Amino acid sequence: MLDQTTNLASLLKDPSLLETRAYVNGAWIDGDDGTFAVDNPARGDKIADVADLSRAQVADAITAAEKAQKEWAKWTGKERAAVLRKWFDLMMENQDDLATILTAEQGKPLAEAKGEIAYGASFIEFFAEEAKRVYGETIPGHQRDKRIMVMKQPIGVVGSITPWNFPNAMITRKAGPALSAGCSFVARPAAETPLSAIVLGVLAERAGIPAGVLNIVPSSSASEVGKEMCENPIVRKITFTGSTEVGRILLRQAADQVMKCSMELGGNAPFIVFDDADLDAAVDGAIMCKFRNNGQTCVCANRIYVQAGVYDAFAQKLKDKVSKMKVGDGLEAGTDLGPLINPEALDKVREHIADAKSKGAQVILGDESGSNDGNFIAPTIVTGATRDMAFSTEETFGPLAPLFKFETEDDVIELANDTIFGLASYFYAKDLSRVYKVAEALEYGIVGVNTGIISTEVAPFGGVKQSGLGREGSHHGIEEFLEMKYVCMSV
Ligand SMILES: NC(=O)C1=CN([C@@H]2O[C@H](COP(=O)(O)OP(=O)(O)OC[C@H]3O[C@@H](n4cnc5c(N)ncnc54)[C@H](OP(=O)(O)O)[C@@H]3O)[C@@H](O)[C@H]2O)C=CC1
Ligand SMILES: O=C(O)[C@H](O)CS(=O)(=O)O
């Protein structure tokens, strides 16, 4: 750990953004269960004590959200759009402070954190516009005296549970369409990164979003809040981003209420480099895809497949570029890779490296000893990766790049699809026929072709197989928060 203390308030242009209470029904409240500590993963020091809400307090927030939603749904789309647009404007005006708060509690380099704030805000901007375009339809009657109308209405109260890796964007990617559709929202952030969620409440209040429409309920007990959201009959929708393991728990719990669920779950992304690829572009793409957020994203390349003819050249180019990346404190200028979120995350990366080495892989870059300081570990590249190694089936969620060699297109498609996950996939190639065939053959919700970054508010983000249910972002994203009502009239 870096032996520095983080006086977070002193780093902010507007220290009033550093709020540690919960935001419920338009009021700032303390937790009945006291507070829980939030630490800086780079320095190991405590940066805040945050309100620890009880399950009963979360239930109160849900009750308040139900009342507020009935009024919020009466607003016109244009009226909702205006306050959502103001919320977006305030996020961008305070981008630097929101990024500093995010880096202090999550660890990613400040430049990446600023990027996340812009990415997160883009969902509010996009869905503010969509609020005016929730269209129904009329359908020609099935009998001469029948008239058929289909209307779209907000689903109601939404419960949201989000992870620590994108503590701003994973909330706004849900809250944007939900509020735009006329729903109200109860957000439980990860205990590791609650400050980025709470400050969204501060700015929502300043934007004029009515009390009870958006509620931020930090808590140290994830499972208790999850049960309340799944068991409370007022909640009509659960939206979750996180591991497939926890997604299964929530789906089981929500089944009793037959509750609608959106699930953005784990991944195991293949990154394929064919022999006709632009190798330098593929190296750059692999670095962005693998090492963004220090490898702690569900769409990071988890397995890198390189065709035999270009394998050695790719490995050397990748090693040369990655060796120049700077590991350090995200708050310090020039840092490319911050810490992992906690010691357990570091242990998982070390376990994957040790497993690969025990099965014959060679470490061509990185700290083999594993004797890293604190939550830091050097970016690591292994060659000679094979499908019996742990990272073939498990998500590493860290800065480990395993290089697999393959011979034919059919071989690599079979290898790439050999997983229970189906979120993101990537490949680099120039031949048009190959691009079409491989894009169609990959069993994933997202395919990046000659690019390692696919994240944008305008596209439908989501997975197939055990990577999730539903889509977030794009004009499709608002449908997750709408119900369709069919009206049949005799005339
Ligand atoms: N598809 C995607 O976009 C993402 C997928 N992931 C996947 O999640 C894993 C690592 O991220 P991580 O955050 O640890 O994932 P988790 O699934 O452990 O946590 C995600 C969120 O769920 C909460 N949670 C944990 N257990 C429960 C429960 N029983 N009931 C209700 N909520 C619960 C966590 O709370 P708390 O943290 O306070 O314990 C956190 O807020 C990786 O496998 C990664 O692939 C992660 C992020 C995004
Ligand atoms: O949770 C994640 O990893 C994000 O969904 C990835 S992205 O949306 O920032 O690409």
mmCIF file of N, CA and C and ligand atoms in Angstrom, residues 119 163 165-166 170 173 241 292 296-299 397 454-455 461, ligand 2:
data_model
loop_
_atom_site.group_PDB
_atom_site.id
_atom_site.type_symbol
_atom_site.label_atom_id
_atom_site.label_comp_id
_atom_site.label_asym_id
_atom_site.label_seq_id
_atom_site.Cartn_x
_atom_site.Cartn_y
_atom_site.Cartn_z
ATOM 1 N N TYR A 119 -19.190 8.746 -19.727
ATOM 2 C CA TYR A 119 -19.933 7.572 -20.223
ATOM 3 C C TYR A 119 -21.232 7.410 -19.435
ATOM 4 N N PRO A 163 -22.402 -3.055 -9.164
ATOM 5 C CA PRO A 163 -21.076 -3.432 -8.679
ATOM 6 C C PRO A 163 -20.152 -2.246 -8.498
ATOM 7 N N ASN A 165 -17.167 -1.897 -9.999
ATOM 8 C CA ASN A 165 -16.152 -1.632 -11.038
ATOM 9 C C ASN A 165 -16.461 -0.403 -11.875
ATOM 10 N N PHE A 166 -17.760 -0.089 -12.050
ATOM 11 C CA PHE A 166 -18.177 1.160 -12.701
ATOM 12 C C PHE A 166 -19.244 1.792 -11.818
ATOM 13 N N MET A 170 -22.774 2.148 -14.023
ATOM 14 C CA MET A 170 -23.710 1.022 -13.910
ATOM 15 C C MET A 170 -25.025 1.454 -13.275
ATOM 16 N N ARG A 173 -26.817 3.770 -16.215
ATOM 17 C CA ARG A 173 -27.258 2.936 -17.348
ATOM 18 C C ARG A 173 -28.620 2.316 -17.053
ATOM 19 N N THR A 241 -26.388 -5.632 -12.040
ATOM 20 C CA THR A 241 -25.119 -5.849 -12.747
ATOM 21 C C THR A 241 -24.130 -6.419 -11.740
ATOM 22 N N ARG A 292 -8.280 -2.132 -19.579
ATOM 23 C CA ARG A 292 -9.206 -1.067 -19.152
ATOM 24 C C ARG A 292 -9.691 -1.409 -17.734
ATOM 25 N N GLN A 296 -10.726 -5.139 -14.821
ATOM 26 C CA GLN A 296 -11.898 -5.382 -13.965
ATOM 27 C C GLN A 296 -13.189 -4.943 -14.631
ATOM 28 N N THR A 297 -13.422 -5.461 -15.826
ATOM 29 C CA THR A 297 -14.713 -5.222 -16.475
ATOM 30 C C THR A 297 -15.212 -6.552 -17.025
ATOM 31 N N CYS A 298 -16.516 -6.674 -17.152
ATOM 32 C CA CYS A 298 -17.116 -7.930 -17.596
ATOM 33 C C CYS A 298 -16.920 -8.133 -19.094
ATOM 34 N N VAL A 299 -16.460 -7.083 -19.796
ATOM 35 C CA VAL A 299 -16.251 -7.212 -21.244
ATOM 36 C C VAL A 299 -14.772 -7.203 -21.612
ATOM 37 N N PHE A 397 -10.798 -11.194 -14.134
ATOM 38 C CA PHE A 397 -11.136 -9.879 -13.576
ATOM 39 C C PHE A 397 -9.885 -9.181 -13.042
ATOM 40 N N ILE A 454 -16.260 -1.447 -26.985
ATOM 41 C CA ILE A 454 -17.596 -1.489 -27.599
ATOM 42 C C ILE A 454 -18.623 -0.702 -26.776
ATOM 43 N N SER A 455 -18.167 -0.059 -25.691
ATOM 44 C CA SER A 455 -19.114 0.535 -24.748
ATOM 45 C C SER A 455 -19.619 1.889 -25.221
ATOM 46 N N PHE A 461 -26.421 -3.129 -25.015
ATOM 47 C CA PHE A 461 -25.383 -3.860 -24.279
ATOM 48 C C PHE A 461 -26.033 -4.985 -23.490
HETATM 49 O O1 LIG B 2 -19.655 -3.786 -15.695
HETATM 50 C C1 LIG B 2 -18.929 -3.657 -16.640
HETATM 51 O O2 LIG B 2 -17.870 -4.236 -16.782
HETATM 52 C C2 LIG B 2 -19.407 -2.721 -17.673
HETATM 53 O O3 LIG B 2 -20.681 -3.151 -18.115
HETATM 54 C C3 LIG B 2 -18.474 -2.664 -18.829
HETATM 55 S S1 LIG B 2 -18.794 -1.306 -19.820
HETATM 56 O O4 LIG B 2 -20.229 -1.071 -19.923
HETATM 57 O O5 LIG B 2 -18.141 -0.155 -19.162
HETATM 58 O O6 LIG B 2 -18.189 -1.669 -21.068
#
